mmCIF file of C-alpha atoms in Angstrom:
data_model
loop_
_atom_site.group_PDB
_atom_site.id
_atom_site.type_symbol
_atom_site.label_atom_id
_atom_site.label_comp_id
_atom_site.label_asym_id
_atom_site.label_seq_id
_atom_site.Cartn_x
_atom_site.Cartn_y
_atom_site.Cartn_z
ATOM 1 C CA MET M 1 171.571 114.039 110.401
ATOM 2 C CA ARG M 2 168.431 114.304 108.566
ATOM 3 C CA LYS M 3 167.209 111.575 106.264
ATOM 4 C CA LYS M 4 166.215 112.738 102.657
ATOM 5 C CA LYS M 5 162.379 112.844 102.000
ATOM 6 C CA LYS M 6 161.788 110.498 99.156
ATOM 7 C CA PRO M 7 160.291 111.991 95.892
ATOM 8 C CA GLN M 8 157.088 112.029 95.339
ATOM 9 C CA THR M 9 156.132 109.168 92.896
ATOM 10 C CA PRO M 10 154.327 110.624 89.672
ATOM 11 C CA PRO M 11 151.062 109.896 89.301
ATOM 12 C CA ARG M 12 149.899 107.086 86.515
ATOM 13 C CA GLN M 13 149.440 109.329 83.582
ATOM 14 C CA GLY M 14 146.403 107.742 82.256
ATOM 15 C CA ASP M 15 144.245 107.966 85.482
ATOM 16 C CA TYR M 16 145.808 110.919 86.230
ATOM 17 C CA LYS M 17 144.872 112.738 83.022
ATOM 18 C CA ARG M 18 141.275 110.964 83.377
ATOM 19 C CA PHE M 19 140.890 112.230 86.839
ATOM 20 C CA LEU M 20 141.824 116.164 85.951
ATOM 21 C CA ASN M 21 139.518 115.481 82.692
ATOM 22 C CA ASP M 22 136.364 114.567 85.255
ATOM 23 C CA ILE M 23 137.104 117.256 87.799
ATOM 24 C CA GLN M 24 136.845 119.984 84.637
ATOM 25 C CA VAL M 25 133.836 118.256 84.314
ATOM 26 C CA LEU M 26 132.344 118.491 87.329
ATOM 27 C CA MET M 27 133.390 122.348 87.395
ATOM 28 C CA ASN M 28 131.665 123.102 84.349
ATOM 29 C CA THR M 29 128.482 120.861 85.476
ATOM 30 C CA LEU M 30 128.421 123.522 88.405
ATOM 31 C CA LYS M 31 129.075 126.379 86.703
ATOM 32 C CA LEU M 32 132.788 127.023 88.264
ATOM 33 C CA ASP M 33 134.752 129.469 86.424
ATOM 34 C CA TYR M 34 137.689 127.224 86.819
ATOM 35 C CA ASN M 35 140.348 125.919 84.393
ATOM 36 C CA ILE M 36 141.929 122.876 85.814
ATOM 37 C CA SER M 37 144.347 122.709 82.846
ATOM 38 C CA LYS M 38 145.831 126.328 83.746
ATOM 39 C CA MET M 39 146.498 124.835 87.643
ATOM 40 C CA SER M 40 150.310 124.827 88.395
ATOM 41 C CA THR M 41 151.457 121.029 88.195
ATOM 42 C CA GLU M 42 152.075 121.216 92.341
ATOM 43 C CA THR M 43 148.202 122.059 92.728
ATOM 44 C CA LYS M 44 147.197 119.083 90.038
ATOM 45 C CA ARG M 45 149.237 116.678 91.637
ATOM 46 C CA LEU M 46 147.730 117.772 95.168
ATOM 47 C CA LEU M 47 143.999 117.427 94.040
ATOM 48 C CA TYR M 48 145.125 114.229 92.931
ATOM 49 C CA HIS M 49 146.759 113.143 96.054
ATOM 50 C CA PHE M 50 143.274 113.480 97.622
ATOM 51 C CA LYS M 51 141.356 111.229 95.592
ATOM 52 C CA MET M 52 140.019 108.829 97.546
ATOM 53 C CA HIS M 53 141.213 105.314 96.264
ATOM 54 C CA ILE M 54 138.011 102.883 95.679
ATOM 55 C CA LYS M 55 139.224 99.251 95.757
ATOM 56 C CA SER M 56 136.870 96.490 94.408
ATOM 57 C CA HIS M 57 134.857 94.155 96.263
ATOM 58 C CA LYS M 58 137.452 90.777 97.271
ATOM 59 C CA ALA M 59 135.685 87.089 98.237
ATOM 60 C CA ARG M 60 137.403 86.307 101.845
ATOM 61 C CA ASN M 61 135.904 82.975 102.024
ATOM 62 C CA GLU M 62 134.828 79.759 99.737
ATOM 63 C CA HIS M 63 130.895 81.243 99.710
ATOM 64 C CA ILE M 64 131.585 83.747 97.222
ATOM 65 C CA SER M 65 131.421 82.268 93.799
ATOM 66 C CA PRO M 66 133.661 84.574 90.830
ATOM 67 C CA LYS M 67 130.095 85.187 89.267
ATOM 68 C CA GLU M 68 128.553 87.076 92.284
ATOM 69 C CA LEU M 69 131.001 88.872 93.061
ATOM 70 C CA ASP M 70 131.161 90.170 89.604
ATOM 71 C CA LEU M 71 127.553 90.750 90.396
ATOM 72 C CA ILE M 72 128.541 92.834 93.472
ATOM 73 C CA ASN M 73 130.998 95.126 91.912
ATOM 74 C CA GLN M 74 129.017 95.630 89.199
ATOM 75 C CA LYS M 75 126.523 96.735 91.237
ATOM 76 C CA ALA M 76 128.821 98.849 93.513
ATOM 77 C CA GLN M 77 130.355 100.369 90.603
ATOM 78 C CA ARG M 78 126.524 101.536 88.908
ATOM 79 C CA TYR M 79 125.419 103.101 92.183
ATOM 80 C CA TYR M 80 128.901 104.714 92.349
ATOM 81 C CA ARG M 81 128.894 106.555 88.931
ATOM 82 C CA GLU M 82 124.992 107.389 88.686
ATOM 83 C CA ARG M 83 123.695 110.918 89.062
ATOM 84 C CA ILE M 84 121.103 111.108 92.153
ATOM 85 C CA MET M 85 122.528 112.851 94.547
ATOM 86 C CA ASP M 86 121.340 116.379 95.281
ATOM 87 C CA PHE M 87 123.960 119.252 95.082
ATOM 88 C CA ASP M 88 122.108 122.946 94.773
ATOM 89 C CA GLN M 89 120.089 122.983 92.107
ATOM 90 C CA PHE M 90 122.499 119.950 90.251
ATOM 91 C CA LYS M 91 122.370 115.621 89.940
ATOM 92 C CA LEU M 92 126.182 114.590 90.813
ATOM 93 C CA SER M 93 127.509 110.742 91.290
ATOM 94 C CA ASN M 94 129.034 109.687 94.412
ATOM 95 C CA TYR M 95 132.310 109.608 92.645
ATOM 96 C CA GLN M 96 131.724 113.207 91.284
ATOM 97 C CA ILE M 97 131.135 114.173 95.345
ATOM 98 C CA GLN M 98 134.992 112.793 96.201
ATOM 99 C CA LEU M 99 135.763 115.176 93.406
ATOM 100 C CA LEU M 100 134.332 117.981 94.873
ATOM 101 C CA TYR M 101 135.821 116.843 98.265
ATOM 102 C CA CYS M 102 139.863 116.507 96.554
ATOM 103 C CA PHE M 103 138.345 120.455 94.737
ATOM 104 C CA LEU M 104 137.254 121.734 97.936
ATOM 105 C CA THR M 105 140.247 120.272 100.336
ATOM 106 C CA VAL M 106 142.836 121.783 97.806
ATOM 107 C CA ARG M 107 141.064 125.360 97.825
ATOM 108 C CA ALA M 108 140.756 125.753 101.674
ATOM 109 C CA LYS M 109 144.797 124.671 101.636
ATOM 110 C CA GLU M 110 145.103 127.360 99.258
ATOM 111 C CA ILE M 111 143.568 129.995 100.666
ATOM 112 C CA GLU M 112 145.549 129.290 104.087
ATOM 113 C CA LYS M 113 148.597 129.631 102.287
ATOM 114 C CA GLU M 114 147.451 132.745 100.641
ATOM 115 C CA THR M 115 146.211 134.646 103.808
ATOM 116 C CA GLY M 116 149.027 133.075 106.124
ATOM 117 C CA THR M 117 146.134 131.815 108.288
ATOM 118 C CA LYS M 118 144.280 128.761 109.459
ATOM 119 C CA TYR M 119 141.414 131.228 110.513
ATOM 120 C CA ASP M 120 140.368 133.246 106.938
ATOM 121 C CA PRO M 121 136.841 133.271 107.220
ATOM 122 C CA ILE M 122 136.649 131.655 103.703
ATOM 123 C CA GLY M 123 139.234 129.367 104.002
ATOM 124 C CA MET M 124 137.440 128.345 107.438
ATOM 125 C CA ALA M 125 133.948 127.907 105.507
ATOM 126 C CA VAL M 126 135.527 126.000 102.294
ATOM 127 C CA LYS M 127 137.192 123.460 104.340
ATOM 128 C CA GLU M 128 133.711 122.883 106.337
ATOM 129 C CA GLN M 129 131.694 122.480 103.302
ATOM 130 C CA ALA M 130 134.755 120.093 102.631
ATOM 131 C CA GLU M 131 134.277 117.976 105.842
ATOM 132 C CA ASN M 132 130.552 117.811 105.041
ATOM 133 C CA ILE M 133 130.872 116.833 101.280
ATOM 134 C CA SER M 134 133.502 113.806 102.758
ATOM 135 C CA THR M 135 130.317 112.772 105.123
ATOM 136 C CA SER M 136 127.956 112.796 102.233
ATOM 137 C CA PHE M 137 130.577 110.921 100.603
ATOM 138 C CA LEU M 138 130.912 108.099 103.285
ATOM 139 C CA THR M 139 127.100 107.979 103.932
ATOM 140 C CA LYS M 140 126.170 107.202 100.617
ATOM 141 C CA TYR M 141 129.043 104.701 100.227
ATOM 142 C CA LEU M 142 128.339 102.573 102.989
ATOM 143 C CA LEU M 143 124.571 102.956 102.226
ATOM 144 C CA ASP M 144 125.011 101.669 98.561
ATOM 145 C CA ASN M 145 126.744 98.678 100.297
ATOM 146 C CA PHE M 146 123.977 98.108 102.292
ATOM 147 C CA LYS M 147 121.650 98.259 99.746
ATOM 148 C CA ILE M 148 123.165 95.691 97.646
ATOM 149 C CA VAL M 149 123.001 93.103 100.466
ATOM 150 C CA THR M 150 119.554 93.659 101.505
ATOM 151 C CA GLN M 151 118.741 93.246 97.546
ATOM 152 C CA LEU M 152 120.949 89.701 97.356
ATOM 153 C CA CYS M 153 120.550 87.814 101.028
ATOM 154 C CA ARG M 154 117.881 85.341 100.319
ATOM 155 C CA PRO M 155 117.165 83.207 103.432
ATOM 156 C CA ASP M 156 116.671 79.694 101.461
ATOM 157 C CA HIS M 157 120.080 80.203 99.557
ATOM 158 C CA LYS M 158 122.724 82.972 101.111
ATOM 159 C CA TYR M 159 123.614 85.811 103.331
ATOM 160 C CA TYR M 160 126.455 88.193 102.471
ATOM 161 C CA GLY M 161 128.034 90.561 104.620
ATOM 162 C CA ILE M 162 130.581 93.284 104.049
ATOM 163 C CA ASP M 163 133.369 94.149 106.230
ATOM 164 C CA PHE M 164 134.403 97.901 105.016
ATOM 165 C CA TYR M 165 137.387 99.536 106.053
ATOM 166 C CA ILE M 166 139.286 102.419 105.211
ATOM 167 C CA ALA M 167 142.910 102.001 104.746
ATOM 168 C CA PRO M 168 145.324 103.660 107.584
ATOM 169 C CA PHE M 169 146.517 107.115 106.588
ATOM 170 C CA TYR M 170 148.523 109.999 107.579
ATOM 171 C CA LYS M 171 146.922 112.564 109.125
ATOM 172 C CA GLU M 172 149.241 115.439 107.100
ATOM 173 C CA GLU M 173 148.917 113.436 104.330
ATOM 174 C CA ARG M 174 145.469 112.435 104.027
ATOM 175 C CA LYS M 175 145.620 109.587 101.878
ATOM 176 C CA LEU M 176 142.043 107.263 101.910
ATOM 177 C CA GLU M 177 141.924 103.959 100.444
ATOM 178 C CA PHE M 178 138.208 102.068 100.624
ATOM 179 C CA ASN M 179 138.312 98.094 101.052
ATOM 180 C CA ASN M 180 135.359 96.364 100.776
ATOM 181 C CA ASP M 181 136.177 92.639 102.374
ATOM 182 C CA LEU M 182 132.716 90.440 101.107
ATOM 183 C CA TYR M 183 131.619 87.178 102.969
ATOM 184 C CA GLY M 184 129.388 84.746 102.328
ATOM 185 C CA PHE M 185 126.788 82.494 104.649
ATOM 186 C CA PRO M 186 125.064 79.652 103.538
ATOM 187 C CA ALA M 187 121.500 79.247 104.550
ATOM 188 C CA GLN M 188 120.872 77.010 108.009
ATOM 189 C CA LYS M 189 118.076 74.889 107.042
ATOM 190 C CA ASN M 190 115.904 73.388 109.387
ATOM 191 C CA VAL M 191 113.188 70.508 109.232
ATOM 192 C CA PHE M 192 110.068 71.219 111.836
ATOM 193 C CA ASP M 193 107.052 68.443 112.726
ATOM 194 C CA VAL M 194 104.081 70.426 112.338
ATOM 195 C CA LYS M 195 101.138 68.235 113.072
ATOM 196 C CA GLY M 196 103.011 65.450 112.224
ATOM 197 C CA HIS M 197 104.265 66.630 108.585
ATOM 198 C CA LYS M 198 108.003 67.698 107.910
ATOM 199 C CA ARG M 199 108.348 71.116 106.598
ATOM 200 C CA PRO M 200 111.513 72.661 105.479
ATOM 201 C CA ALA M 201 113.003 75.856 107.160
ATOM 202 C CA TYR M 202 115.268 78.379 107.096
ATOM 203 C CA ARG M 203 116.787 80.626 109.989
ATOM 204 C CA LEU M 204 116.301 84.264 108.845
ATOM 205 C CA ALA M 205 119.308 86.922 109.406
ATOM 206 C CA LYS M 206 120.062 90.500 108.824
ATOM 207 C CA PRO M 207 123.255 91.664 106.847
ATOM 208 C CA VAL M 208 124.843 94.455 109.417
ATOM 209 C CA SER M 209 127.870 96.718 108.800
ATOM 210 C CA LYS M 210 130.635 94.390 109.371
ATOM 211 C CA LYS M 211 131.353 91.147 107.950
ATOM 212 C CA ILE M 212 129.427 89.115 110.426
ATOM 213 C CA ILE M 213 126.061 88.773 110.118
ATOM 214 C CA GLU M 214 123.114 88.656 112.588
ATOM 215 C CA TRP M 215 120.754 86.076 112.989
ATOM 216 C CA ILE M 216 116.905 87.503 113.859
ATOM 217 C CA SER M 217 115.509 86.638 117.003
ATOM 218 C CA VAL M 218 112.294 88.374 119.314
ATOM 219 C CA GLU M 219 111.963 88.477 122.535
ATOM 220 C CA SER M 220 109.360 85.674 123.823
ATOM 221 C CA ASN M 221 107.643 88.094 126.073
ATOM 222 C CA LEU M 222 106.038 89.992 122.882
ATOM 223 C CA LEU M 223 104.252 86.713 122.463
ATOM 224 C CA GLY M 224 102.473 86.868 125.664
ATOM 225 C CA ASP M 225 100.557 83.848 126.575
ATOM 226 C CA PHE M 226 101.031 82.214 123.447
ATOM 227 C CA TYR M 227 104.668 81.208 124.587
ATOM 228 C CA LYS M 228 104.792 79.893 127.805
ATOM 229 C CA GLY M 229 108.813 78.055 128.072
ATOM 230 C CA GLU M 230 111.625 79.312 129.098
ATOM 231 C CA HIS M 231 113.499 80.985 126.795
ATOM 232 C CA ASN M 232 113.913 84.339 126.324
ATOM 233 C CA GLU M 233 114.064 84.800 122.685
ATOM 234 C CA LEU M 234 113.154 82.390 119.993
ATOM 235 C CA LYS M 235 115.281 82.015 117.001
ATOM 236 C CA VAL M 236 113.076 83.044 113.621
ATOM 237 C CA PHE M 237 112.366 80.377 110.995
ATOM 238 C CA ILE M 238 110.757 80.756 107.448
ATOM 239 C CA GLN M 239 109.244 78.030 106.017
ATOM 240 C CA ALA M 240 109.780 77.144 102.270
ATOM 241 C CA HIS M 241 106.176 77.305 101.764
ATOM 242 C CA ALA M 242 106.311 81.092 103.086
ATOM 243 C CA LEU M 243 108.771 81.814 100.648
ATOM 244 C CA LYS M 244 107.077 80.202 97.818
ATOM 245 C CA ARG M 245 103.468 82.032 99.150
ATOM 246 C CA LEU M 246 105.278 85.967 98.559
ATOM 247 C CA SER M 247 106.526 85.134 95.116
ATOM 248 C CA GLU M 248 102.962 84.148 93.885
ATOM 249 C CA ARG M 249 101.241 86.724 95.516
ATOM 250 C CA LEU M 250 103.661 89.912 95.250
ATOM 251 C CA ASP M 251 103.821 88.814 92.034
ATOM 252 C CA LEU M 252 104.989 92.218 90.820
ATOM 253 C CA LEU M 253 108.412 91.839 92.796
ATOM 254 C CA ASP M 254 111.417 90.123 91.405
ATOM 255 C CA GLN M 255 113.643 88.193 93.529
ATOM 256 C CA GLU M 256 116.094 91.051 94.447
ATOM 257 C CA ALA M 257 112.525 92.980 95.352
ATOM 258 C CA LEU M 258 111.352 90.027 97.267
ATOM 259 C CA ASN M 259 114.344 89.736 98.948
ATOM 260 C CA TYR M 260 114.483 93.774 100.293
ATOM 261 C CA ALA M 261 111.042 93.400 100.874
ATOM 262 C CA LEU M 262 111.386 90.637 103.219
ATOM 263 C CA TRP M 263 114.488 92.109 104.686
ATOM 264 C CA GLU M 264 112.097 94.918 105.732
ATOM 265 C CA ASN M 265 109.475 93.402 107.311
ATOM 266 C CA THR M 266 111.743 91.285 109.610
ATOM 267 C CA HIS M 267 115.023 93.039 110.574
ATOM 268 C CA THR M 268 113.481 94.180 113.890
ATOM 269 C CA ILE M 269 110.103 92.341 114.656
ATOM 270 C CA GLN M 270 108.881 94.162 117.825
ATOM 271 C CA ASN M 271 105.196 93.668 117.457
ATOM 272 C CA PHE M 272 102.714 90.714 116.339
ATOM 273 C CA GLU M 273 98.645 91.352 115.728
ATOM 274 C CA ILE M 274 96.583 88.421 117.119
ATOM 275 C CA TYR M 275 93.458 87.962 115.071
ATOM 276 C CA ARG M 276 91.087 84.593 115.480
ATOM 277 C CA ASN M 277 93.703 83.352 118.017
ATOM 278 C CA TYR M 278 96.001 83.356 115.008
ATOM 279 C CA ILE M 279 99.648 85.165 115.464
ATOM 280 C CA LEU M 280 100.528 87.629 112.318
ATOM 281 C CA ILE M 281 103.527 89.987 111.526
ATOM 282 C CA PRO M 282 102.042 92.814 109.185
ATOM 283 C CA PHE M 283 103.828 92.791 106.140
ATOM 284 C CA LYS M 284 103.911 96.569 104.114
ATOM 285 C CA VAL M 285 105.197 97.424 100.577
ATOM 286 C CA TYR M 286 106.133 101.266 100.498
ATOM 287 C CA GLU M 287 104.135 101.653 104.047
ATOM 288 C CA ILE M 288 101.030 100.203 102.859
ATOM 289 C CA LYS M 289 99.817 97.036 104.374
ATOM 290 C CA ILE M 290 99.446 94.169 101.747
ATOM 291 C CA GLY M 291 99.554 91.311 104.140
ATOM 292 C CA TYR M 292 100.608 89.049 107.013
ATOM 293 C CA LEU M 293 103.371 86.736 107.301
ATOM 294 C CA ALA M 294 101.776 84.140 109.759
ATOM 295 C CA VAL M 295 103.549 82.049 112.402
ATOM 296 C CA ASN M 296 103.733 79.279 114.817
ATOM 297 C CA ILE M 297 105.523 78.201 117.798
ATOM 298 C CA VAL M 298 107.286 74.804 117.353
ATOM 299 C CA ASP M 299 110.365 73.520 119.119
ATOM 300 C CA ASP M 300 111.089 77.019 121.085
ATOM 301 C CA LYS M 301 111.116 78.732 117.796
ATOM 302 C CA LEU M 302 109.428 80.985 115.581
ATOM 303 C CA LEU M 303 108.088 79.620 112.687
ATOM 304 C CA ILE M 304 106.491 81.729 109.479
ATOM 305 C CA SER M 305 104.277 79.234 107.846
ATOM 306 C CA THR M 306 103.111 81.433 105.318
ATOM 307 C CA PHE M 307 102.455 84.931 103.663
ATOM 308 C CA LEU M 308 98.511 85.619 103.251
ATOM 309 C CA PHE M 309 97.414 88.290 101.243
ATOM 310 C CA ILE M 310 95.546 91.162 102.504
ATOM 311 C CA THR M 311 92.402 89.686 101.554
ATOM 312 C CA HIS M 312 92.938 86.511 102.379
ATOM 313 C CA SER M 313 90.872 84.428 104.794
ATOM 314 C CA TYR M 314 91.903 84.509 108.647
ATOM 315 C CA THR M 315 93.089 88.345 108.178
ATOM 316 C CA PRO M 316 90.934 91.036 109.270
ATOM 317 C CA GLU M 317 90.628 92.723 106.120
ATOM 318 C CA GLY M 318 89.731 89.117 104.110
ATOM 319 C CA ASP M 319 87.339 88.368 106.625
ATOM 320 C CA ARG M 320 85.626 92.032 106.230
ATOM 321 C CA LEU M 321 85.868 91.538 102.445
ATOM 322 C CA THR M 322 84.240 87.958 102.765
ATOM 323 C CA LYS M 323 81.377 89.242 104.998
ATOM 324 C CA ILE M 324 80.723 92.389 102.170
ATOM 325 C CA THR M 325 81.205 90.273 99.189
ATOM 326 C CA GLY M 326 79.990 86.789 100.189
ATOM 327 C CA LEU M 327 83.476 85.721 98.076
ATOM 328 C CA GLY M 328 85.101 82.803 99.188
ATOM 329 C CA LYS M 329 88.462 81.299 99.579
ATOM 330 C CA GLN M 330 88.070 79.728 96.171
ATOM 331 C CA ASP M 331 86.572 82.639 94.592
ATOM 332 C CA ILE M 332 89.165 85.361 95.986
ATOM 333 C CA SER M 333 92.181 82.697 94.791
ATOM 334 C CA TYR M 334 90.151 81.946 91.304
ATOM 335 C CA TRP M 335 89.749 85.670 90.460
ATOM 336 C CA HIS M 336 93.333 86.432 91.456
ATOM 337 C CA ILE M 337 92.217 89.142 94.325
ATOM 338 C CA ASP M 338 94.800 87.583 95.939
ATOM 339 C CA ARG M 339 97.767 88.908 94.417
ATOM 340 C CA LEU M 340 99.437 92.338 94.201
ATOM 341 C CA SER M 341 98.835 92.675 90.341
ATOM 342 C CA THR M 342 95.051 93.027 90.469
ATOM 343 C CA PHE M 343 95.347 95.540 92.342
ATOM 344 C CA VAL M 344 97.819 97.610 90.967
ATOM 345 C CA HIS M 345 96.513 96.993 87.541
ATOM 346 C CA LEU M 346 92.645 97.592 88.279
ATOM 347 C CA GLN M 347 91.035 100.220 86.345
ATOM 348 C CA GLU M 348 89.440 102.286 88.769
ATOM 349 C CA GLU M 349 86.980 104.060 86.220
ATOM 350 C CA LYS M 350 86.034 100.881 84.722
ATOM 351 C CA TYR M 351 85.214 99.148 87.942
ATOM 352 C CA PRO M 352 84.156 101.798 90.577
ATOM 353 C CA GLY M 353 81.905 99.067 92.589
ATOM 354 C CA LEU M 354 84.649 97.111 93.001
ATOM 355 C CA ASN M 355 86.322 99.833 94.410
ATOM 356 C CA GLN M 356 84.045 101.082 96.945
ATOM 357 C CA LEU M 357 83.967 97.487 98.047
ATOM 358 C CA PHE M 358 87.306 97.274 98.803
ATOM 359 C CA ASN M 359 87.276 100.729 100.727
ATOM 360 C CA LYS M 360 84.711 99.319 102.960
ATOM 361 C CA ALA M 361 86.722 96.508 103.939
ATOM 362 C CA GLY M 362 89.594 98.441 104.777
ATOM 363 C CA LEU M 363 91.598 97.879 101.190
ATOM 364 C CA GLY M 364 91.551 101.307 100.195
ATOM 365 C CA GLU M 365 95.106 102.211 100.805
ATOM 366 C CA LEU M 366 96.295 99.483 98.435
ATOM 367 C CA LYS M 367 95.324 101.753 95.453
ATOM 368 C CA GLN M 368 98.097 103.926 96.137
ATOM 369 C CA LEU M 369 100.331 101.365 94.932
ATOM 370 C CA ARG M 370 99.300 101.707 91.501
ATOM 371 C CA SER M 371 101.617 104.613 91.249
ATOM 372 C CA LYS M 372 104.721 102.731 92.389
ATOM 373 C CA GLU M 373 107.599 101.729 90.825
ATOM 374 C CA PHE M 374 108.053 97.727 92.163
ATOM 375 C CA ASN M 375 111.370 97.495 91.432
ATOM 376 C CA VAL M 376 114.396 97.398 93.842
ATOM 377 C CA ASP M 377 115.780 100.577 93.673
ATOM 378 C CA SER M 378 112.491 102.249 93.626
ATOM 379 C CA MET M 379 111.715 100.263 96.971
ATOM 380 C CA GLN M 380 114.803 101.064 98.773
ATOM 381 C CA THR M 381 114.546 104.826 97.587
ATOM 382 C CA PHE M 382 111.610 104.959 99.240
ATOM 383 C CA ASN M 383 112.950 103.850 102.811
ATOM 384 C CA LEU M 384 116.463 105.626 102.344
ATOM 385 C CA ASP M 385 115.206 106.618 106.218
ATOM 386 C CA GLY M 386 114.987 103.221 107.305
ATOM 387 C CA LEU M 387 118.228 102.160 105.447
ATOM 388 C CA MET M 388 120.690 105.091 107.015
ATOM 389 C CA GLU M 389 118.896 104.347 110.946
ATOM 390 C CA HIS M 390 120.887 100.696 110.647
ATOM 391 C CA ILE M 391 123.625 102.767 108.791
ATOM 392 C CA ASN M 392 124.292 105.160 111.591
ATOM 393 C CA LYS M 393 123.646 102.926 114.235
ATOM 394 C CA SER M 394 126.697 100.864 112.999
ATOM 395 C CA LYS M 395 130.403 100.913 114.681
ATOM 396 C CA THR M 396 131.588 101.327 110.571
ATOM 397 C CA PHE M 397 130.213 104.617 110.490
ATOM 398 C CA LYS M 398 131.317 105.677 113.559
ATOM 399 C CA GLN M 399 134.989 104.439 113.359
ATOM 400 C CA ASN M 400 135.024 105.693 109.582
ATOM 401 C CA THR M 401 133.887 109.237 109.592
ATOM 402 C CA PHE M 402 136.875 111.385 108.447
#
């Protein structure tokens, strides 16, 4: 004897009505001639059935405070609702993208029912578009999570990791639930003896797509004759002094923008510049070199000792500037030529001679920064390709595509 099917649980009316209203708003935005209220109850419930349920981030260890959790959920909600995704000539939010997925999925089923075949060309095209939309939704969703953690991770405070997963769903019913487990990882502090002085430093890490983070190391063979030890990889630390100098000299960046810029320049260290027997890591913002991280090798570890703005002594550009102008180290500091704000706010028409000097010293690219915004959202939007490269490599993306 066959078991009776359980009656379908009706949707919660408040959420259900908002959902249908939001789909109607989407139809109006896209200038599509559909009246959702005139659809059958069965069709409207089927639309709601395909809604992707987005769960709030949840703290999964003791290193996430309620305040941090609230901040992360607020950021996630803002990214979910902001209308920045291109769809034809329209700008949609990721929430609206998932509404469009619901609509197209149901429309494909209706066409299949009307034609009596799965292979109707129009029905197949609509189904393919729904699948493409679902991939766009997932990509943006993962990207937003990754943007959040790269904004907040600080080597001297805490790193964050998000374990994202989709709850199991039945093939025929395909009901999706997105879950985000949030983990905190306290700073790993070490004290180095550098020429007889105690220097506090923090190990660098990078958030990855799963709940664990990856502590950063560099291949020792990249250092050539500067390292003669036996380790194949060296752990990377950054001194508190270097973090202070980053904040002082990149004075247009707030803490979240600094966190992101540090991640962008250290998550994969593959080459060094050697200048005057110093080991330097180029530091870029908007793909424009603005300085260097100066490093030492101490106790078989790579220690970032300071941040040198590009005009500073012991950099190729800084030494050229000194040679051309006669400005010394104290002069550069006094006139704040070692700060990002000086170059961004420099009035070219008022000081044409200065611009000529900077061009001769190899600093001409800095003027391109005058048109840039230095908030973290603008910086991350500029580097979406770099962020997506990490997402596309992740197991999370490969395992959770629909």
